[in-house]
Short mmCIF file of C-alpha atoms and ligand atoms in Angstrom, two decimals:
data_model
loop_
_atom_site.label_atom_id
_atom_site.label_comp_id
_atom_site.label_asym_id
_atom_site.label_seq_id
_atom_site.Cartn_x
_atom_site.Cartn_y
_atom_site.Cartn_z
CA MET Q 1 144.44 47.16 111.56
CA GLN Q 2 143.76 47.24 107.90
CA LYS Q 3 145.76 44.94 105.28
CA PRO Q 4 148.76 46.46 104.39
CA ALA Q 5 148.02 48.15 101.13
CA SER Q 6 151.09 46.02 99.51
CA GLU Q 7 148.55 43.12 100.05
CA LYS Q 8 145.37 44.44 99.02
CA LEU Q 9 147.18 45.39 96.09
CA THR Q 10 148.12 42.09 94.61
CA ALA Q 11 144.39 41.38 93.93
CA LYS Q 12 144.05 43.07 90.32
CA ALA Q 13 147.29 41.53 89.54
CA LYS Q 14 147.08 39.13 86.71
CA GLU Q 15 143.94 40.56 84.85
CA ARG Q 16 146.00 43.81 83.56
CA PRO Q 17 144.90 44.03 80.13
CA SER Q 18 147.77 44.95 77.74
CA PRO Q 19 148.67 47.72 76.63
CA ALA Q 20 148.43 49.09 79.97
CA PRO Q 21 145.75 50.26 82.03
CA ALA Q 22 145.27 54.22 82.35
CA LYS Q 23 144.19 53.68 86.05
CA TYR Q 24 146.32 52.88 88.84
CA ASP Q 25 145.38 51.47 92.73
CA PHE Q 26 148.95 52.47 93.65
CA MET Q 27 151.29 54.73 92.44
CA VAL Q 28 154.72 55.46 93.43
CA VAL Q 29 156.22 58.77 92.61
CA SER Q 30 159.96 60.26 92.72
CA ASN Q 31 161.87 62.58 90.94
CA ARG Q 32 163.96 59.98 88.78
CA LEU Q 33 161.72 56.98 87.24
CA PRO Q 34 163.68 53.58 88.61
CA VAL Q 35 165.41 53.06 85.22
CA ASP Q 36 168.66 54.53 83.28
CA ARG Q 37 168.71 54.55 79.36
CA CYS Q 38 171.33 52.01 78.52
CA SER Q 39 174.20 52.05 75.97
CA ALA Q 40 173.25 51.47 72.56
CA GLU Q 41 175.48 47.99 72.39
CA ASP Q 42 173.16 47.16 75.64
CA ALA Q 43 170.15 48.33 74.13
CA ALA Q 44 170.88 46.06 70.83
CA ASN Q 45 171.23 43.10 72.89
CA ASP Q 46 168.36 43.20 74.99
CA GLY Q 47 165.77 45.61 73.71
CA ASP Q 48 163.85 48.30 75.04
CA GLY Q 49 167.02 50.74 75.72
CA TRP Q 50 165.95 50.92 79.54
CA ARG Q 51 167.83 49.20 82.29
CA ARG Q 52 166.50 48.91 85.90
CA SER Q 53 168.50 51.49 88.14
CA PRO Q 54 170.60 49.90 91.01
CA GLY Q 55 169.09 50.63 94.69
CA GLY Q 56 167.04 49.39 97.32
CA LEU Q 57 163.73 52.06 96.73
CA VAL Q 58 163.27 49.82 93.33
CA THR Q 59 164.52 46.60 94.94
CA ALA Q 60 161.44 47.04 97.17
CA LEU Q 61 158.68 48.50 95.17
CA ALA Q 62 159.29 46.41 91.86
CA PRO Q 63 157.52 43.29 93.42
CA LEU Q 64 154.67 45.68 94.39
CA MET Q 65 154.38 47.15 90.82
CA ALA Q 66 154.73 44.14 89.01
CA LYS Q 67 152.09 42.05 91.26
CA SER Q 68 149.65 44.94 91.78
CA ASP Q 69 147.95 47.61 89.33
CA GLY Q 70 150.74 49.70 90.01
CA ALA Q 71 152.81 52.42 88.00
CA TRP Q 72 155.63 54.67 88.89
CA VAL Q 73 155.79 58.75 88.02
CA GLY Q 74 159.25 60.21 87.62
CA TRP Q 75 161.68 61.82 85.12
CA HIS Q 76 163.65 59.66 82.99
CA GLY Q 77 166.49 62.14 82.89
CA ALA Q 78 166.83 63.50 79.39
CA PRO Q 79 165.78 67.34 79.58
CA ASP Q 80 163.64 68.43 76.85
CA GLU Q 81 162.18 64.96 75.66
CA ALA Q 82 158.94 63.61 75.86
CA VAL Q 83 158.67 59.81 76.76
CA GLU Q 84 155.22 58.19 76.29
CA PRO Q 85 154.32 55.74 79.19
CA PHE Q 86 155.98 52.34 78.52
CA SER Q 87 156.54 49.08 80.86
CA HIS Q 88 160.00 47.67 82.08
CA ASP Q 89 160.30 44.98 83.84
CA ASP Q 90 156.76 44.31 84.69
CA MET Q 91 156.70 48.00 85.93
CA ASP Q 92 154.64 50.61 83.95
CA LEU Q 93 156.31 53.87 84.29
CA VAL Q 94 154.78 57.12 83.85
CA PRO Q 95 157.46 59.60 82.73
CA VAL Q 96 157.18 63.57 83.44
CA GLN Q 97 159.07 65.63 81.20
CA LEU Q 98 161.41 67.98 82.49
CA SER Q 99 162.57 71.12 79.77
CA ALA Q 100 166.20 72.01 80.43
CA ASP Q 101 165.08 75.42 82.45
CA ASP Q 102 163.22 72.96 84.67
CA VAL Q 103 166.50 71.28 84.97
CA GLU Q 104 168.36 74.28 86.03
CA LEU Q 105 165.80 75.92 88.05
CA TYR Q 106 164.08 73.10 90.13
CA TYR Q 107 166.37 70.36 90.29
CA GLU Q 108 170.13 71.75 90.11
CA GLY Q 109 168.43 75.17 92.10
CA PHE Q 110 165.70 74.73 94.37
CA SER Q 111 166.29 70.70 95.13
CA ASN Q 112 170.19 70.60 94.96
CA ALA Q 113 171.26 74.10 95.79
CA THR Q 114 168.42 75.17 98.39
CA LEU Q 115 166.92 72.11 100.12
CA TRP Q 116 169.80 69.98 99.94
CA PRO Q 117 172.21 71.84 101.92
CA LEU Q 118 169.62 73.28 104.28
CA TYR Q 119 168.46 69.86 105.10
CA HIS Q 120 171.97 68.82 105.48
CA ASP Q 121 172.66 71.44 108.67
CA VAL Q 122 173.72 73.71 106.37
CA ILE Q 123 177.10 72.54 105.32
CA ALA Q 124 176.98 74.46 102.48
CA THR Q 125 175.37 77.79 102.34
CA PRO Q 126 171.49 77.19 100.80
CA GLU Q 127 170.78 79.80 98.13
CA PHE Q 128 167.55 81.33 97.73
CA HIS Q 129 165.85 82.36 94.72
CA ARG Q 130 162.28 83.14 93.97
CA THR Q 131 162.62 81.89 90.35
CA TRP Q 132 163.82 78.81 91.59
CA TRP Q 133 160.56 78.33 93.86
CA ASP Q 134 158.30 79.02 91.00
CA ALA Q 135 159.89 76.27 89.03
CA TYR Q 136 160.27 74.04 92.09
CA ARG Q 137 156.23 74.63 92.45
CA ARG Q 138 155.68 74.20 88.74
CA VAL Q 139 157.20 71.09 88.68
CA ASN Q 140 155.63 69.76 91.39
CA GLN Q 141 152.39 70.79 90.34
CA ARG Q 142 153.32 68.51 86.86
CA PHE Q 143 153.90 65.70 88.82
CA ALA Q 144 150.72 65.95 90.95
CA ASP Q 145 149.02 66.20 87.52
CA ALA Q 146 150.51 63.04 86.08
CA VAL Q 147 148.94 61.22 89.24
CA VAL Q 148 145.67 62.59 89.24
CA GLN Q 149 145.19 61.55 85.77
CA SER Q 150 146.17 57.99 85.86
CA ALA Q 151 144.93 57.51 89.90
CA ASP Q 152 142.26 54.88 89.74
CA LYS Q 153 139.40 55.84 92.77
CA ASN Q 154 140.77 55.30 96.26
CA ALA Q 155 144.24 54.89 94.98
CA THR Q 156 147.34 54.73 97.71
CA ILE Q 157 150.12 57.21 96.32
CA TRP Q 158 153.33 56.90 98.05
CA VAL Q 159 155.26 60.38 96.95
CA GLN Q 160 158.91 60.23 97.38
CA ASP Q 161 161.59 62.59 99.03
CA TYR Q 162 162.78 66.32 99.31
CA GLN Q 163 162.12 67.30 95.29
CA LEU Q 164 158.25 66.46 95.44
CA GLN Q 165 157.11 68.11 98.94
CA LEU Q 166 154.18 70.36 97.63
CA VAL Q 167 152.55 66.90 95.48
CA PRO Q 168 151.01 65.71 98.74
CA GLN Q 169 148.68 69.14 99.21
CA MET Q 170 148.29 69.51 95.33
CA LEU Q 171 146.93 65.79 94.90
CA ARG Q 172 144.58 66.22 98.17
CA ARG Q 173 143.27 69.25 97.20
CA VAL Q 174 141.94 67.94 93.80
CA ARG Q 175 141.73 64.14 94.88
CA PRO Q 176 140.63 63.71 98.40
CA ASP Q 177 139.56 60.47 97.71
CA LEU Q 178 143.60 59.18 97.79
CA LYS Q 179 145.40 58.13 100.36
CA ILE Q 180 148.62 59.71 100.11
CA GLY Q 181 151.48 58.77 101.89
CA PHE Q 182 155.17 60.91 102.06
CA PHE Q 183 158.78 59.66 102.48
CA ASN Q 184 161.51 61.78 103.11
CA HIS Q 185 164.76 60.14 102.31
CA ILE Q 186 167.18 63.15 103.69
CA PRO Q 187 167.13 64.65 106.79
CA PHE Q 188 164.93 66.95 107.94
CA PRO Q 189 166.32 69.99 109.73
CA PRO Q 190 165.63 71.59 113.15
CA PRO Q 191 163.15 74.63 113.29
CA GLU Q 192 166.36 76.90 113.99
CA ILE Q 193 167.78 75.92 110.90
CA PHE Q 194 164.33 75.39 108.84
CA ALA Q 195 163.25 78.84 109.92
CA GLN Q 196 165.75 80.33 106.98
CA LEU Q 197 163.56 79.19 104.23
CA PRO Q 198 161.48 81.85 102.69
CA TRP Q 199 158.58 79.42 101.61
CA ARG Q 200 158.31 77.19 105.17
CA GLN Q 201 154.84 77.64 105.45
CA ALA Q 202 154.32 76.29 101.88
CA ILE Q 203 156.69 73.50 102.23
CA LEU Q 204 154.87 72.61 105.36
CA GLU Q 205 151.53 72.83 103.98
CA GLY Q 206 152.56 70.47 101.08
CA LEU Q 207 153.81 68.02 103.33
CA LEU Q 208 151.00 67.91 105.45
CA GLY Q 209 148.53 67.05 102.53
CA SER Q 210 149.51 63.44 103.39
CA ASP Q 211 148.21 61.09 105.51
CA LEU Q 212 151.69 59.71 106.40
CA VAL Q 213 154.92 61.53 106.08
CA GLY Q 214 157.46 59.04 107.07
CA PHE Q 215 161.05 60.03 108.03
CA GLN Q 216 164.60 58.09 108.78
CA ARG Q 217 165.00 58.90 112.27
CA PRO Q 218 162.49 59.67 115.27
CA SER Q 219 164.43 62.76 115.35
CA ASP Q 220 163.65 63.87 111.79
CA ALA Q 221 159.81 63.28 112.73
CA ALA Q 222 160.28 65.35 115.72
CA ASN Q 223 161.69 68.59 113.76
CA PHE Q 224 158.85 68.61 111.09
CA MET Q 225 156.55 68.21 114.08
CA ARG Q 226 158.04 71.18 115.98
CA SER Q 227 158.36 73.09 112.52
CA ALA Q 228 154.48 72.62 111.88
CA ARG Q 229 153.75 73.61 115.40
CA ARG Q 230 156.04 76.83 115.54
CA PHE Q 231 155.29 78.05 111.76
CA LEU Q 232 151.76 76.93 110.72
CA GLY Q 233 150.34 77.22 114.48
CA ALA Q 234 149.53 73.52 114.06
CA SER Q 235 148.02 71.47 116.87
CA VAL Q 236 150.23 68.72 117.40
CA LYS Q 237 149.57 65.96 119.65
CA GLN Q 238 151.41 62.40 119.68
CA GLN Q 239 152.35 61.87 116.22
CA GLN Q 240 149.38 63.27 114.72
CA VAL Q 241 149.55 66.85 113.15
CA GLN Q 242 145.56 68.28 112.93
CA VAL Q 243 145.29 70.25 109.39
CA ARG Q 244 142.75 73.02 109.33
CA ASP Q 245 141.28 74.27 106.01
CA SER Q 246 140.88 78.11 105.83
CA SER Q 247 138.02 78.35 108.36
CA GLY Q 248 139.75 76.67 110.73
CA GLU Q 249 137.86 73.31 110.13
CA VAL Q 250 139.75 70.12 110.74
CA THR Q 251 140.07 68.50 107.29
CA HIS Q 252 142.40 65.35 108.24
CA ILE Q 253 144.96 64.32 110.21
CA ALA Q 254 148.38 63.86 108.79
CA ARG Q 255 150.93 61.38 111.22
CA ALA Q 256 154.55 61.90 110.90
CA GLN Q 257 156.56 58.75 112.00
CA ALA Q 258 160.16 57.22 111.70
CA PHE Q 259 160.60 54.12 109.20
CA PRO Q 260 164.32 53.81 108.88
CA ILE Q 261 165.21 52.67 104.99
CA SER Q 262 167.41 49.43 104.41
CA ILE Q 263 168.72 47.72 101.18
CA ALA Q 264 167.77 44.17 99.64
CA VAL Q 265 169.84 42.05 102.25
CA ASP Q 266 169.17 38.72 100.75
CA GLN Q 267 170.61 40.06 97.42
CA ILE Q 268 173.94 41.57 98.70
CA SER Q 269 174.34 38.41 100.77
CA GLU Q 270 174.17 35.91 97.83
CA LEU Q 271 176.23 38.02 95.69
CA ALA Q 272 178.71 38.20 98.86
CA GLU Q 273 178.96 34.47 98.65
CA ARG Q 274 179.17 33.78 94.68
CA PRO Q 275 182.78 32.49 93.77
CA ASP Q 276 182.95 34.57 90.66
CA ILE Q 277 182.41 37.70 93.25
CA VAL Q 278 184.90 36.24 95.96
CA GLU Q 279 187.90 35.62 93.09
CA ARG Q 280 186.89 38.98 92.39
CA ALA Q 281 187.57 40.54 95.56
CA ARG Q 282 190.86 38.48 95.85
CA GLN Q 283 192.17 40.05 92.75
CA ILE Q 284 191.27 43.32 93.89
CA ARG Q 285 193.88 42.96 97.14
CA GLN Q 286 196.24 41.25 94.47
CA ASP Q 287 195.83 44.13 91.91
CA LEU Q 288 196.98 46.39 95.02
CA GLY Q 289 199.88 44.66 95.96
CA ASN Q 290 198.32 42.38 99.00
CA PRO Q 291 198.41 45.31 101.62
CA ARG Q 292 197.63 44.01 105.04
CA THR Q 293 194.94 46.66 105.29
CA ILE Q 294 192.73 47.89 102.60
CA LEU Q 295 190.16 51.12 103.73
CA LEU Q 296 187.40 51.73 101.54
CA GLY Q 297 185.02 54.85 100.85
CA VAL Q 298 181.88 54.84 98.81
CA ASP Q 299 180.17 57.73 98.40
CA ARG Q 300 178.21 60.06 95.98
CA LEU Q 301 180.81 62.86 95.40
CA ASP Q 302 178.78 64.97 97.64
CA TYR Q 303 179.99 67.50 100.45
CA THR Q 304 177.75 66.02 102.88
CA LYS Q 305 179.74 62.89 103.05
CA GLY Q 306 182.82 64.35 104.82
CA ILE Q 307 185.29 62.85 102.07
CA ARG Q 308 187.93 65.60 103.09
CA HIS Q 309 187.95 64.56 107.03
CA ARG Q 310 188.36 60.90 105.96
CA LEU Q 311 191.05 62.02 103.44
CA LYS Q 312 192.65 64.52 106.00
CA ALA Q 313 193.09 61.86 109.09
CA PHE Q 314 194.21 59.01 106.44
CA GLU Q 315 196.92 61.93 105.35
CA GLU Q 316 197.69 62.47 108.93
CA LEU Q 317 198.33 58.64 109.80
CA LEU Q 318 200.66 58.40 106.86
CA GLN Q 319 202.31 61.58 108.05
CA ASP Q 320 202.92 60.30 111.40
CA GLY Q 321 203.78 56.65 110.93
CA SER Q 322 200.69 55.11 112.19
CA LEU Q 323 200.09 53.70 108.44
CA LYS Q 324 202.78 52.71 106.08
CA VAL Q 325 201.97 52.83 101.91
CA THR Q 326 203.27 49.67 102.15
CA ASP Q 327 201.02 48.22 104.40
CA ALA Q 328 197.61 50.16 104.01
CA THR Q 329 195.66 51.32 100.89
CA LEU Q 330 192.64 53.54 100.91
CA ILE Q 331 189.92 52.73 98.02
CA GLN Q 332 187.64 55.89 97.04
CA VAL Q 333 184.95 55.43 95.15
CA ALA Q 334 183.50 59.08 94.74
CA SER Q 335 180.20 58.41 91.87
CA PRO Q 336 180.16 61.31 89.87
CA SER Q 337 176.70 63.50 90.90
CA ARG Q 338 175.26 66.47 90.34
CA GLU Q 339 178.14 68.00 88.26
CA ARG Q 340 176.50 71.10 87.08
CA VAL Q 341 175.81 72.54 90.47
CA GLU Q 342 178.75 74.63 91.35
CA GLN Q 343 179.02 73.30 95.24
CA TYR Q 344 179.57 69.93 93.79
CA ARG Q 345 182.40 71.12 90.94
CA ILE Q 346 184.39 72.47 93.55
CA LEU Q 347 184.35 69.84 95.86
CA ARG Q 348 185.65 67.62 92.87
CA GLU Q 349 188.41 69.80 92.63
CA GLU Q 350 189.22 69.95 96.15
CA ILE Q 351 188.90 66.12 96.74
CA GLU Q 352 191.11 65.40 93.42
CA GLY Q 353 193.48 68.06 94.54
CA THR Q 354 193.62 66.50 97.86
CA VAL Q 355 194.31 63.01 96.52
CA GLY Q 356 196.88 63.89 94.06
CA HIS Q 357 198.83 65.70 96.80
CA ILE Q 358 198.80 62.73 99.43
CA ASN Q 359 199.69 59.91 96.38
CA GLY Q 360 202.33 62.75 95.48
CA THR Q 361 203.55 62.53 98.91
CA TYR Q 362 203.41 59.02 100.04
CA ASP Q 363 203.18 56.92 97.01
CA THR Q 364 205.97 54.42 95.45
CA MET Q 365 206.28 52.75 92.33
CA GLN Q 366 204.72 49.42 93.97
CA ASN Q 367 202.31 51.05 96.28
CA THR Q 368 199.30 53.63 96.07
CA ALA Q 369 198.21 55.89 99.19
CA VAL Q 370 194.48 56.28 97.91
CA ARG Q 371 193.08 54.42 94.70
CA TYR Q 372 190.72 57.24 93.45
CA LEU Q 373 187.88 56.04 90.85
CA HIS Q 374 185.21 58.85 90.14
CA HIS Q 375 182.74 56.10 88.67
CA SER Q 376 180.01 54.55 89.19
CA TYR Q 377 180.13 50.69 89.43
CA PRO Q 378 177.42 47.58 89.18
CA VAL Q 379 176.42 46.42 92.54
CA GLU Q 380 178.50 42.50 91.61
CA GLU Q 381 181.60 44.83 91.97
CA MET Q 382 180.22 46.67 94.74
CA VAL Q 383 180.17 43.81 96.52
CA ALA Q 384 183.53 42.61 95.32
CA LEU Q 385 185.11 45.83 96.97
CA TYR Q 386 183.25 45.42 100.13
CA LEU Q 387 184.62 41.71 100.33
CA ALA Q 388 187.70 42.91 99.54
CA ALA Q 389 187.91 45.74 102.40
CA ASP Q 390 189.33 45.17 105.96
CA VAL Q 391 187.66 48.44 107.23
CA MET Q 392 184.68 50.21 105.94
CA LEU Q 393 185.02 54.03 106.40
CA VAL Q 394 181.44 56.03 106.72
CA THR Q 395 182.41 59.65 107.76
CA ALA Q 396 179.36 61.49 106.85
CA LEU Q 397 178.86 64.86 108.37
CA ARG Q 398 174.97 64.48 107.87
CA ASP Q 399 173.36 61.89 105.95
CA GLY Q 400 169.42 60.70 106.07
CA MET Q 401 170.08 57.27 106.24
CA ASN Q 402 173.88 55.93 104.70
CA LEU Q 403 172.80 52.51 102.95
CA VAL Q 404 176.59 51.87 102.31
CA ALA Q 405 177.31 51.01 105.79
CA LYS Q 406 174.22 48.79 105.48
CA GLU Q 407 175.59 47.16 102.34
CA TYR Q 408 179.25 46.47 103.72
CA VAL Q 409 177.50 44.62 106.83
CA ALA Q 410 175.39 42.58 104.79
CA ALA Q 411 178.06 41.35 102.59
CA ARG Q 412 180.23 40.21 105.65
CA THR Q 413 178.68 37.23 105.68
CA ASN Q 414 181.73 35.54 107.60
CA HIS Q 415 181.63 38.00 110.37
CA THR Q 416 184.80 39.73 109.63
CA GLY Q 417 185.62 43.41 109.23
CA ALA Q 418 185.28 46.73 110.92
CA LEU Q 419 182.70 49.59 110.23
CA VAL Q 420 183.64 53.05 110.98
CA LEU Q 421 180.39 54.89 111.02
CA SER Q 422 179.71 58.37 111.59
CA GLU Q 423 177.40 59.46 114.52
CA PHE Q 424 175.51 61.59 112.01
CA THR Q 425 174.06 59.15 109.68
CA GLY Q 426 170.60 57.74 110.04
CA ALA Q 427 172.18 54.18 110.08
CA ALA Q 428 174.13 54.69 113.57
CA ASP Q 429 170.66 54.72 115.05
CA GLN Q 430 170.58 50.70 113.83
CA LEU Q 431 174.25 49.66 113.61
CA LYS Q 432 175.20 50.66 117.53
CA GLN Q 433 177.84 48.28 117.07
CA ALA Q 434 179.76 50.05 114.50
CA LEU Q 435 182.56 52.17 115.75
CA LEU Q 436 180.89 55.19 116.21
CA VAL Q 437 182.85 58.38 115.10
CA ASN Q 438 182.41 62.47 114.92
CA PRO Q 439 183.89 62.96 111.87
CA HIS Q 440 185.11 66.67 112.52
CA ASP Q 441 187.07 64.89 115.51
CA ILE Q 442 190.00 64.60 113.27
CA ASP Q 443 192.20 63.25 116.04
CA GLY Q 444 189.16 60.77 116.92
CA LEU Q 445 188.60 60.05 113.82
CA LYS Q 446 192.10 58.99 113.54
CA ASN Q 447 191.96 56.88 116.57
CA THR Q 448 189.17 55.46 115.49
CA ILE Q 449 190.75 53.88 112.05
CA MET Q 450 193.29 52.56 114.19
CA ARG Q 451 191.09 50.56 116.36
CA ALA Q 452 189.37 49.36 113.31
CA VAL Q 453 192.70 48.47 111.58
CA ASP Q 454 193.88 46.70 114.40
CA LEU Q 455 190.41 45.21 115.73
CA PRO Q 456 190.77 41.77 117.43
CA ALA Q 457 189.03 38.89 115.18
CA ASN Q 458 186.63 38.03 118.30
CA GLU Q 459 185.40 41.69 118.77
CA SER Q 460 185.09 41.95 114.62
CA ARG Q 461 183.05 38.83 114.61
CA ARG Q 462 181.19 40.13 117.63
CA ARG Q 463 180.33 43.22 116.48
CA MET Q 464 179.66 42.08 112.79
CA ARG Q 465 177.28 39.31 113.80
CA THR Q 466 175.09 41.62 115.64
CA MET Q 467 174.55 44.12 113.02
CA ARG Q 468 173.99 41.74 110.38
CA LYS Q 469 171.02 40.06 112.56
CA GLN Q 470 169.84 43.89 112.69
CA ILE Q 471 169.60 44.64 109.29
CA LEU Q 472 168.63 40.84 108.28
CA ASP Q 473 165.60 41.84 110.36
CA HIS Q 474 164.82 44.50 108.75
CA ASP Q 475 165.63 44.64 105.07
CA VAL Q 476 164.04 47.10 102.76
CA ASP Q 477 160.74 44.75 102.36
CA HIS Q 478 160.26 45.25 105.83
CA TRP Q 479 160.36 49.20 105.59
CA SER Q 480 157.92 49.27 102.76
CA SER Q 481 155.44 47.19 104.06
CA GLU Q 482 155.80 48.87 107.78
CA PHE Q 483 154.84 52.16 105.52
CA LEU Q 484 152.40 50.82 103.57
CA ALA Q 485 150.60 49.20 106.60
CA ALA Q 486 150.57 52.34 108.53
CA LEU Q 487 149.45 54.34 105.47
CA ALA Q 488 146.63 51.68 105.47
CA GLU Q 489 145.81 52.14 108.98
CA LYS Q 490 142.60 53.94 109.98
CA VAL Q 491 143.64 56.90 112.46
CA VAL Q 492 142.00 57.39 115.41
CA ARG Q 493 142.15 61.08 116.36
CA ASP Q 494 143.59 61.93 119.71
CA ASP Q 495 141.34 64.59 120.92
CA SER Q 496 142.73 64.31 124.48
C1 G6P H 1 170.16 60.63 97.70
C2 G6P H 1 168.43 61.24 97.39
C3 G6P H 1 167.89 61.01 96.14
C4 G6P H 1 168.50 60.93 95.23
C5 G6P H 1 169.74 60.32 95.05
C6 G6P H 1 171.05 60.37 93.70
O1 G6P H 1 169.89 59.74 98.03
O2 G6P H 1 167.38 61.11 98.52
O3 G6P H 1 166.22 61.53 95.83
O4 G6P H 1 167.80 60.42 94.00
O5 G6P H 1 170.29 61.07 96.50
O6 G6P H 1 171.17 62.12 93.60
P1 G6P H 1 170.28 62.57 92.21
O7 G6P H 1 170.34 63.91 91.72
O8 G6P H 1 170.83 62.30 91.16
O9 G6P H 1 168.85 61.90 91.82
#
């Protein structure tokens, strides 16, 4: 086995001239750059007007960027604005420009109103529009062009997620020298559902431009290979797909494998032991009137997350007296997301209506049933919330992984607390000692919530200790180095 790209890439590290070189031997490509614009006030304090985005992916890849001759290609988040390549936090960033039309058709349309619902068990109905597809192709080509211009010979390129599924093939066509990896952060649907997509062949061919296609779960990889067989007639053996050109010649092998993503476990654990954050957790409990039980939900406000199911179960528990508003509070953090997409607008209205109804019915002057927060918070505040919560509720109807579940476990360094986890998340494959639940089964969900509320301390400790060990052994660095090591491997063709 060759050395992982992550190690090889360190070589050129320190000789990087300033300003940034035009050619890179490691490039990450994702729809969004790993930085956000910061407020005028923050910009005045520390300089360049950008702040590193929170999240595991950037935490894992930033050190590789900084050490190696690497760059990150992505959209900077503002429509119709051209931004020159720049460096931030030791990372070279190559912005891709999107017009307001591109945002509407490629991002809000094809990515988030066609692919997102299709890949998440059609929980919402996917829309199929040819104009959206045209924009998706056009924008994927723009991302591919940005890579082609800046990639050194034989560079390693790692494309991220469903917004950019055509990029691998676009790269391979003009740059067969590149090593191309792709990672799908969301589920890959079974062929019976994928079949609906009018452009299913083009998407499969796009992905198969990769040397290695990574998925969250083995079942996602299996779904992808079944689709390649069914819709392209591809020969699939073991985890290898033989990719042929129009004359039928095998051009390369694309492998499909699971690499479950994780989080920066050390970072979360360290924050969880910081005295100011422990104090903040105490303060949160006190502000809520020190109820016996705090339940917590943390999600992007998305219909895949099962927030309605969670609220329904909680409301019924208040209704039948299993929980009392004086004893139990649910904190629901719902961070704003994709607010211009209609399904998300409808969801927000529904959730806020339901929360208002529950609180109107059960609140007292002192106690609130649901403390609903439509905000995003910095990681420090999130960890304080994880520490304050006795029970974490993750009730997604379908989720590629769900990193919130892993963050909660990472934060519980003293092995207390209970995690209620939907079996429809990728995380359920790894966190087997969670209290697993089918969120569609409201009675089952209610019973599991009550089990979590009353979980004996020794059982909670036993479960939490095993889950913490799992994620300590499999943090996000482990994920990226496993993927890059597999990408660097020489493929032995299985012709048996
Ligand atoms: C999911 C996707 C990511 C996406 C994120 C936030 O986790 O897998 O690709 O970036 O949601 O969504 P947004 O549309 O705001 O980028």
